[in-house]
């Protein structure tokens, strides 16, 4: 079931009413309903893969007990078994065919023909997210920051809670589990923020992302016929699309969770307002980057064991992060490009210089220095998205070479019909609206903080109405959430 | 919890009021585009063949071409019914029926496609008899998604109508003569034309029961209201003539011009649509035949 579907529009209120009016007496009943609803939500997409989700949940639940063993050797053994288990699931369903192709091509390059077996199975939605949930639980127990929990239902809710099940945020056991284990009481302020987040998320997905996707797809799918400036616009459209798509999804997830009394981890904090790449990664897909920081970068030594190791570890997490997104060289190169972009900051000890405050902290507009940082970071991130969007490396390089050619300074050779011009007009209006309101919220952690700045109730309601009109009228052709593929 | 529901309910009411207001404004704008005739001498209905091939408005007083691209007979019937319900005196109806019109192979492609249906429905909303929609959806076996999409699509149309009117000063398009954009730009190759027409009218092709059902309804409506109905096959590049009208019962005339301009590359925009020149010559021919000048 998709957040932007009519099915979800029916599903959410039904579960909400059942949750607060019928199943609200006891914690166990609340959690049981959440679990049933979550499995229903997942099964709506594919009931066949529910078995995999349940099996993964069960295994990590039991590993939790085994890893908690006071015998460190035994605990370590089960920790590794859990890692092999979780990564094994990912390896089979997500990466097997990629490795099979590399194996085949490697042998072909030395003249040996092979015929590896390829798996013809769809990627189970959310696999990268729920396996990482399970791993964080086991890791935290091994480190001693989390105790194994007795209730399988509570644990299953932590892994499968429907707002975060298929595309995150990637939750941490020590953040979400305490909430799962405590009976939720309805909170009006939280529910109102939840509704605002859902509306804002739907706007970002349906209006911003889906409309941008239309133009990005047109340009990327026919890149051979477009000049540098048109390709530049194509990449810009995708840059807007991926932000609207993923941060919109995260907002809906956070909002839906709030309606049920849960606070999920924030996944985005206005990443395109970053002044350097270090700041960007503190603001983009925060739950994933902090996951890699805590469970990979720091255990590898982080930045505390000298420059060389810090550089090595940085490259490792960016490459792994790239590979996490998909079984393709494109994602690895995307991660590598970001690592290279991050390197100067690391060498100059400036990787954390912009992580404590926000752009234009004490003013309305950024300083010239901040503006330069914002534009250069944005352009760097934007060009890196080419590897993310293009189908393969050859095409990515072709697209970049078209952009960085003299045709970049020509007029874009795009031809739009009247309907497309109108659609573009709507996209521009909506994007200006988005930028304005996100700029107003930039100093906060919430993408809907601007609503708190508006003290007049009628004005807030007018903005809600405007957003609904945008959603009804400016909606683009529906496109699947990008992160469903990961 | 009570406060939350009160909050939601109040906001929902405000939202409904706002949408209702938008609907009223949109309907007012829509009324501007609807013909105000109390009498129509010739009403042209049909798909793109009539839209690009019959320029009658400038030739015959009180005539009206409301043909539109990818139009099924359901919408033709709705348009005709709208005028009859409004007590407009319609003397004759020219209905474009080509060899493709009754071919089942086109049902799912565009004539009875869900997206096409929703787009048409939202464009013609004020013309549609609401009670006919249920029958239509049942006949066509649309997925349940259509039911979900109807209201948002109709709301979309309201805002579209308002924006178009405010920005461009235009009211909604409900059909009309439109010169083909591909005028004289396409090289016509007879072999390709033949292959296309074979796809459209394979010998013994299954007849679209849906199109037939609504075509019979048009005939019946005309007969009941003493409207003269003329079924016209507009010229086709390969000269295909009409077949398969045996199952259409009632009184109507057939003007089959399928082979009128056979293989004349100067008069076609593509294999099945007349270009501007072709439309002018054909419209004169048609008007002369009807003795309407």
PDB file of N, CA, C and O in Angstrom, chain A residues 6-7 10 16-17 20-21 44 186 188 191-192 195-196 259 422 425-426 457 461 464-465 468-469 472-473 475, chain B residues 1 3-5 7-8 10-11 14-15 18-19 122 144-145 148-149 152-153 155-156 159-161 163-164 167:
ATOM      1  N   UNK A   6      -5.323   5.810  -2.713  1.00  0.00           N
ATOM      2  CA  UNK A   6      -6.648   5.940  -2.123  1.00  0.00           C
ATOM      3  C   UNK A   6      -6.852   4.884  -1.034  1.00  0.00           C
ATOM      4  O   UNK A   6      -7.577   5.096  -0.072  1.00  0.00           O
ATOM      5  N   UNK A   7      -6.190   3.745  -1.223  1.00  0.00           N
ATOM      6  CA  UNK A   7      -6.311   2.677  -0.232  1.00  0.00           C
ATOM      7  C   UNK A   7      -5.811   3.170   1.132  1.00  0.00           C
ATOM      8  O   UNK A   7      -6.421   2.914   2.164  1.00  0.00           O
ATOM      9  N   UNK A  10      -8.107   5.343   3.075  1.00  0.00           N
ATOM     10  CA  UNK A  10      -9.154   4.634   3.812  1.00  0.00           C
ATOM     11  C   UNK A  10      -8.540   3.893   5.005  1.00  0.00           C
ATOM     12  O   UNK A  10      -9.071   3.906   6.113  1.00  0.00           O
ATOM     13  N   UNK A  16      -6.779   4.295  12.729  1.00  0.00           N
ATOM     14  CA  UNK A  16      -6.739   5.351  13.747  1.00  0.00           C
ATOM     15  C   UNK A  16      -7.934   5.218  14.695  1.00  0.00           C
ATOM     16  O   UNK A  16      -7.783   5.247  15.923  1.00  0.00           O
ATOM     17  N   UNK A  17      -9.116   5.041  14.128  1.00  0.00           N
ATOM     18  CA  UNK A  17     -10.323   4.948  14.956  1.00  0.00           C
ATOM     19  C   UNK A  17     -10.291   3.679  15.811  1.00  0.00           C
ATOM     20  O   UNK A  17     -10.565   3.709  17.017  1.00  0.00           O
ATOM     21  N   UNK A  20      -7.668   4.149  18.737  1.00  0.00           N
ATOM     22  CA  UNK A  20      -7.968   5.038  19.866  1.00  0.00           C
ATOM     23  C   UNK A  20      -9.315   4.770  20.515  1.00  0.00           C
ATOM     24  O   UNK A  20      -9.541   5.174  21.653  1.00  0.00           O
ATOM     25  N   UNK A  21     -10.224   4.103  19.798  1.00  0.00           N
ATOM     26  CA  UNK A  21     -11.556   3.901  20.375  1.00  0.00           C
ATOM     27  C   UNK A  21     -11.843   2.464  20.783  1.00  0.00           C
ATOM     28  O   UNK A  21     -12.665   2.219  21.630  1.00  0.00           O
ATOM     29  N   UNK A  44      -0.631  -5.957   1.526  1.00  0.00           N
ATOM     30  CA  UNK A  44      -1.391  -5.351   0.423  1.00  0.00           C
ATOM     31  C   UNK A  44      -0.504  -5.242  -0.810  1.00  0.00           C
ATOM     32  O   UNK A  44      -0.954  -5.382  -1.935  1.00  0.00           O
ATOM     33  N   UNK A 186      -3.547   9.607  23.816  1.00  0.00           N
ATOM     34  CA  UNK A 186      -3.768  10.574  22.743  1.00  0.00           C
ATOM     35  C   UNK A 186      -3.308  11.968  23.153  1.00  0.00           C
ATOM     36  O   UNK A 186      -3.606  12.441  24.250  1.00  0.00           O
ATOM     37  N   UNK A 188      -3.320  15.854  21.631  1.00  0.00           N
ATOM     38  CA  UNK A 188      -3.883  16.695  20.574  1.00  0.00           C
ATOM     39  C   UNK A 188      -2.796  17.403  19.766  1.00  0.00           C
ATOM     40  O   UNK A 188      -2.809  17.375  18.532  1.00  0.00           O
ATOM     41  N   UNK A 191      -1.083  15.081  17.460  1.00  0.00           N
ATOM     42  CA  UNK A 191      -1.947  14.667  16.342  1.00  0.00           C
ATOM     43  C   UNK A 191      -2.058  15.771  15.296  1.00  0.00           C
ATOM     44  O   UNK A 191      -2.053  15.503  14.085  1.00  0.00           O
ATOM     45  N   UNK A 192      -2.130  17.013  15.770  1.00  0.00           N
ATOM     46  CA  UNK A 192      -2.230  18.138  14.831  1.00  0.00           C
ATOM     47  C   UNK A 192      -0.947  18.239  13.996  1.00  0.00           C
ATOM     48  O   UNK A 192      -0.996  18.395  12.771  1.00  0.00           O
ATOM     49  N   UNK A 195      -0.992  15.588  11.393  1.00  0.00           N
ATOM     50  CA  UNK A 195      -1.813  15.918  10.209  1.00  0.00           C
ATOM     51  C   UNK A 195      -1.071  16.898   9.297  1.00  0.00           C
ATOM     52  O   UNK A 195      -1.105  16.770   8.077  1.00  0.00           O
ATOM     53  N   UNK A 196      -0.418  17.883   9.927  1.00  0.00           N
ATOM     54  CA  UNK A 196       0.328  18.861   9.117  1.00  0.00           C
ATOM     55  C   UNK A 196       1.445  18.164   8.336  1.00  0.00           C
ATOM     56  O   UNK A 196       1.664  18.447   7.154  1.00  0.00           O
ATOM     57  N   UNK A 259       0.189  10.305  14.714  1.00  0.00           N
ATOM     58  CA  UNK A 259      -1.238  10.065  14.951  1.00  0.00           C
ATOM     59  C   UNK A 259      -1.453   8.880  15.887  1.00  0.00           C
ATOM     60  O   UNK A 259      -2.498   8.760  16.529  1.00  0.00           O
ATOM     61  N   UNK A 422       1.889  24.475 -18.847  1.00  0.00           N
ATOM     62  CA  UNK A 422       1.045  24.697 -17.674  1.00  0.00           C
ATOM     63  C   UNK A 422       1.566  23.889 -16.483  1.00  0.00           C
ATOM     64  O   UNK A 422       1.643  24.384 -15.351  1.00  0.00           O
ATOM     65  N   UNK A 425       4.598  25.494 -15.129  1.00  0.00           N
ATOM     66  CA  UNK A 425       4.178  26.684 -14.386  1.00  0.00           C
ATOM     67  C   UNK A 425       3.738  26.298 -12.968  1.00  0.00           C
ATOM     68  O   UNK A 425       4.132  26.910 -11.976  1.00  0.00           O
ATOM     69  N   UNK A 426       2.956  25.231 -12.883  1.00  0.00           N
ATOM     70  CA  UNK A 426       2.498  24.750 -11.574  1.00  0.00           C
ATOM     71  C   UNK A 426       3.673  24.287 -10.726  1.00  0.00           C
ATOM     72  O   UNK A 426       3.713  24.529  -9.510  1.00  0.00           O
ATOM     73  N   UNK A 457      -4.994  31.953  13.133  1.00  0.00           N
ATOM     74  CA  UNK A 457      -5.566  30.647  12.791  1.00  0.00           C
ATOM     75  C   UNK A 457      -6.106  30.623  11.358  1.00  0.00           C
ATOM     76  O   UNK A 457      -5.904  29.674  10.618  1.00  0.00           O
ATOM     77  N   UNK A 461      -5.160  28.101   8.277  1.00  0.00           N
ATOM     78  CA  UNK A 461      -6.160  27.315   7.557  1.00  0.00           C
ATOM     79  C   UNK A 461      -6.162  27.637   6.067  1.00  0.00           C
ATOM     80  O   UNK A 461      -6.398  26.759   5.242  1.00  0.00           O
ATOM     81  N   UNK A 464      -3.468  25.625   4.652  1.00  0.00           N
ATOM     82  CA  UNK A 464      -3.907  24.222   4.499  1.00  0.00           C
ATOM     83  C   UNK A 464      -4.757  24.083   3.231  1.00  0.00           C
ATOM     84  O   UNK A 464      -4.587  23.141   2.453  1.00  0.00           O
ATOM     85  N   UNK A 465      -5.696  25.027   3.071  1.00  0.00           N
ATOM     86  CA  UNK A 465      -6.586  24.963   1.898  1.00  0.00           C
ATOM     87  C   UNK A 465      -5.781  25.066   0.606  1.00  0.00           C
ATOM     88  O   UNK A 465      -6.015  24.323  -0.355  1.00  0.00           O
ATOM     89  N   UNK A 468      -4.121  21.878  -0.121  1.00  0.00           N
ATOM     90  CA  UNK A 468      -5.071  20.882  -0.645  1.00  0.00           C
ATOM     91  C   UNK A 468      -5.395  21.188  -2.112  1.00  0.00           C
ATOM     92  O   UNK A 468      -5.467  20.279  -2.942  1.00  0.00           O
ATOM     93  N   UNK A 469      -5.562  22.469  -2.417  1.00  0.00           N
ATOM     94  CA  UNK A 469      -5.821  22.843  -3.823  1.00  0.00           C
ATOM     95  C   UNK A 469      -4.629  22.437  -4.686  1.00  0.00           C
ATOM     96  O   UNK A 469      -4.789  21.873  -5.781  1.00  0.00           O
ATOM     97  N   UNK A 472      -4.800  18.743  -5.233  1.00  0.00           N
ATOM     98  CA  UNK A 472      -5.867  18.337  -6.168  1.00  0.00           C
ATOM     99  C   UNK A 472      -5.511  18.768  -7.595  1.00  0.00           C
ATOM    100  O   UNK A 472      -5.635  18.006  -8.541  1.00  0.00           O
ATOM    101  N   UNK A 473      -5.062  20.009  -7.709  1.00  0.00           N
ATOM    102  CA  UNK A 473      -4.960  20.581  -9.048  1.00  0.00           C
ATOM    103  C   UNK A 473      -3.568  20.510  -9.666  1.00  0.00           C
ATOM    104  O   UNK A 473      -3.431  20.348 -10.880  1.00  0.00           O
ATOM    105  N   UNK A 475      -1.349  18.238  -9.082  1.00  0.00           N
ATOM    106  CA  UNK A 475      -0.773  16.879  -8.961  1.00  0.00           C
ATOM    107  C   UNK A 475      -0.167  16.417 -10.280  1.00  0.00           C
ATOM    108  O   UNK A 475      -0.694  16.707 -11.351  1.00  0.00           O
TER     109      UNK A 475
ATOM    110  N   UNK B   1      -9.287  14.091  22.507  1.00  0.00           N
ATOM    111  CA  UNK B   1      -9.757  13.440  21.274  1.00  0.00           C
ATOM    112  C   UNK B   1     -10.948  14.177  20.665  1.00  0.00           C
ATOM    113  O   UNK B   1     -11.041  14.352  19.464  1.00  0.00           O
ATOM    114  N   UNK B   3     -11.573  17.319  20.959  1.00  0.00           N
ATOM    115  CA  UNK B   3     -11.080  18.564  20.342  1.00  0.00           C
ATOM    116  C   UNK B   3     -10.504  18.271  18.959  1.00  0.00           C
ATOM    117  O   UNK B   3     -10.673  19.054  18.026  1.00  0.00           O
ATOM    118  N   UNK B   4      -9.821  17.146  18.866  1.00  0.00           N
ATOM    119  CA  UNK B   4      -9.197  16.783  17.591  1.00  0.00           C
ATOM    120  C   UNK B   4     -10.261  16.564  16.518  1.00  0.00           C
ATOM    121  O   UNK B   4     -10.146  17.088  15.401  1.00  0.00           O
ATOM    122  N   UNK B   5     -11.300  15.837  16.871  1.00  0.00           N
ATOM    123  CA  UNK B   5     -12.360  15.580  15.892  1.00  0.00           C
ATOM    124  C   UNK B   5     -13.133  16.862  15.568  1.00  0.00           C
ATOM    125  O   UNK B   5     -13.544  17.063  14.432  1.00  0.00           O
ATOM    126  N   UNK B   7     -11.848  19.805  15.578  1.00  0.00           N
ATOM    127  CA  UNK B   7     -10.907  20.525  14.723  1.00  0.00           C
ATOM    128  C   UNK B   7     -10.990  19.986  13.284  1.00  0.00           C
ATOM    129  O   UNK B   7     -11.122  20.749  12.318  1.00  0.00           O
ATOM    130  N   UNK B   8     -10.956  18.658  13.173  1.00  0.00           N
ATOM    131  CA  UNK B   8     -11.018  18.024  11.846  1.00  0.00           C
ATOM    132  C   UNK B   8     -12.335  18.316  11.142  1.00  0.00           C
ATOM    133  O   UNK B   8     -12.371  18.620   9.951  1.00  0.00           O
ATOM    134  N   UNK B  10     -14.466  20.792  11.697  1.00  0.00           N
ATOM    135  CA  UNK B  10     -14.592  22.212  11.318  1.00  0.00           C
ATOM    136  C   UNK B  10     -13.788  22.468  10.048  1.00  0.00           C
ATOM    137  O   UNK B  10     -14.269  23.119   9.117  1.00  0.00           O
ATOM    138  N   UNK B  11     -12.590  21.951  10.042  1.00  0.00           N
ATOM    139  CA  UNK B  11     -11.760  22.173   8.858  1.00  0.00           C
ATOM    140  C   UNK B  11     -12.379  21.518   7.617  1.00  0.00           C
ATOM    141  O   UNK B  11     -12.374  22.100   6.535  1.00  0.00           O
ATOM    142  N   UNK B  14     -15.070  23.739   6.307  1.00  0.00           N
ATOM    143  CA  UNK B  14     -14.484  24.889   5.597  1.00  0.00           C
ATOM    144  C   UNK B  14     -13.984  24.450   4.226  1.00  0.00           C
ATOM    145  O   UNK B  14     -14.203  25.126   3.211  1.00  0.00           O
ATOM    146  N   UNK B  15     -13.342  23.287   4.205  1.00  0.00           N
ATOM    147  CA  UNK B  15     -12.816  22.753   2.936  1.00  0.00           C
ATOM    148  C   UNK B  15     -13.955  22.500   1.943  1.00  0.00           C
ATOM    149  O   UNK B  15     -13.871  22.880   0.771  1.00  0.00           O
ATOM    150  N   UNK B  18     -15.273  25.691   0.583  1.00  0.00           N
ATOM    151  CA  UNK B  18     -14.312  26.244  -0.369  1.00  0.00           C
ATOM    152  C   UNK B  18     -14.418  25.527  -1.724  1.00  0.00           C
ATOM    153  O   UNK B  18     -14.459  26.156  -2.785  1.00  0.00           O
ATOM    154  N   UNK B  19     -14.514  24.201  -1.675  1.00  0.00           N
ATOM    155  CA  UNK B  19     -14.598  23.419  -2.915  1.00  0.00           C
ATOM    156  C   UNK B  19     -15.940  23.666  -3.617  1.00  0.00           C
ATOM    157  O   UNK B  19     -16.022  23.684  -4.845  1.00  0.00           O
ATOM    158  N   UNK B 122     -14.600  14.649 -16.860  1.00  0.00           N
ATOM    159  CA  UNK B 122     -14.360  15.898 -16.136  1.00  0.00           C
ATOM    160  C   UNK B 122     -14.486  17.114 -17.063  1.00  0.00           C
ATOM    161  O   UNK B 122     -14.896  18.175 -16.628  1.00  0.00           O
ATOM    162  N   UNK B 144     -12.110  -0.650  -9.599  1.00  0.00           N
ATOM    163  CA  UNK B 144     -12.686   0.143  -8.505  1.00  0.00           C
ATOM    164  C   UNK B 144     -11.995   1.504  -8.367  1.00  0.00           C
ATOM    165  O   UNK B 144     -12.508   2.428  -7.761  1.00  0.00           O
ATOM    166  N   UNK B 145     -10.785   1.612  -8.936  1.00  0.00           N
ATOM    167  CA  UNK B 145     -10.013   2.863  -8.859  1.00  0.00           C
ATOM    168  C   UNK B 145     -10.799   4.044  -9.450  1.00  0.00           C
ATOM    169  O   UNK B 145     -10.714   5.163  -8.964  1.00  0.00           O
ATOM    170  N   UNK B 148     -12.852   5.873  -7.021  1.00  0.00           N
ATOM    171  CA  UNK B 148     -12.046   6.724  -6.137  1.00  0.00           C
ATOM    172  C   UNK B 148     -11.630   8.004  -6.847  1.00  0.00           C
ATOM    173  O   UNK B 148     -11.521   9.056  -6.232  1.00  0.00           O
ATOM    174  N   UNK B 149     -11.366   7.871  -8.131  1.00  0.00           N
ATOM    175  CA  UNK B 149     -10.764   9.000  -8.842  1.00  0.00           C
ATOM    176  C   UNK B 149     -11.775  10.025  -9.334  1.00  0.00           C
ATOM    177  O   UNK B 149     -11.404  11.148  -9.674  1.00  0.00           O
ATOM    178  N   UNK B 152     -11.953  13.507  -7.049  1.00  0.00           N
ATOM    179  CA  UNK B 152     -10.771  14.372  -7.228  1.00  0.00           C
ATOM    180  C   UNK B 152     -10.640  14.904  -8.648  1.00  0.00           C
ATOM    181  O   UNK B 152     -10.257  16.059  -8.847  1.00  0.00           O
ATOM    182  N   UNK B 153     -11.009  14.081  -9.631  1.00  0.00           N
ATOM    183  CA  UNK B 153     -10.882  14.531 -11.019  1.00  0.00           C
ATOM    184  C   UNK B 153     -11.884  15.644 -11.332  1.00  0.00           C
ATOM    185  O   UNK B 153     -11.571  16.577 -12.060  1.00  0.00           O
ATOM    186  N   UNK B 155     -13.046  17.717  -9.128  1.00  0.00           N
ATOM    187  CA  UNK B 155     -12.545  18.912  -8.430  1.00  0.00           C
ATOM    188  C   UNK B 155     -11.401  19.533  -9.230  1.00  0.00           C
ATOM    189  O   UNK B 155     -11.285  20.755  -9.330  1.00  0.00           O
ATOM    190  N   UNK B 156     -10.577  18.658  -9.793  1.00  0.00           N
ATOM    191  CA  UNK B 156      -9.470  19.130 -10.631  1.00  0.00           C
ATOM    192  C   UNK B 156     -10.025  20.000 -11.767  1.00  0.00           C
ATOM    193  O   UNK B 156      -9.508  21.061 -12.065  1.00  0.00           O
ATOM    194  N   UNK B 159     -10.832  23.619 -10.879  1.00  0.00           N
ATOM    195  CA  UNK B 159      -9.681  24.529 -10.796  1.00  0.00           C
ATOM    196  C   UNK B 159      -9.082  24.779 -12.184  1.00  0.00           C
ATOM    197  O   UNK B 159      -8.618  25.872 -12.477  1.00  0.00           O
ATOM    198  N   UNK B 160      -9.110  23.744 -12.997  1.00  0.00           N
ATOM    199  CA  UNK B 160      -8.591  23.889 -14.367  1.00  0.00           C
ATOM    200  C   UNK B 160      -9.414  24.933 -15.119  1.00  0.00           C
ATOM    201  O   UNK B 160      -8.879  25.811 -15.795  1.00  0.00           O
ATOM    202  N   UNK B 161     -10.724  24.815 -15.000  1.00  0.00           N
ATOM    203  CA  UNK B 161     -11.627  25.747 -15.692  1.00  0.00           C
ATOM    204  C   UNK B 161     -11.372  27.177 -15.227  1.00  0.00           C
ATOM    205  O   UNK B 161     -11.282  28.100 -16.039  1.00  0.00           O
ATOM    206  N   UNK B 163      -8.609  28.427 -13.729  1.00  0.00           N
ATOM    207  CA  UNK B 163      -7.279  28.917 -14.106  1.00  0.00           C
ATOM    208  C   UNK B 163      -7.219  29.284 -15.586  1.00  0.00           C
ATOM    209  O   UNK B 163      -6.689  30.327 -15.971  1.00  0.00           O
ATOM    210  N   UNK B 164      -7.782  28.403 -16.425  1.00  0.00           N
ATOM    211  CA  UNK B 164      -7.778  28.643 -17.872  1.00  0.00           C
ATOM    212  C   UNK B 164      -8.503  29.943 -18.222  1.00  0.00           C
ATOM    213  O   UNK B 164      -8.068  30.702 -19.073  1.00  0.00           O
ATOM    214  N   UNK B 167      -6.308  32.984 -16.651  1.00  0.00           N
ATOM    215  CA  UNK B 167      -5.022  33.244 -17.313  1.00  0.00           C
ATOM    216  C   UNK B 167      -5.152  33.442 -18.820  1.00  0.00           C
ATOM    217  O   UNK B 167      -4.467  34.273 -19.400  1.00  0.00           O
TER     218      UNK B 167
END
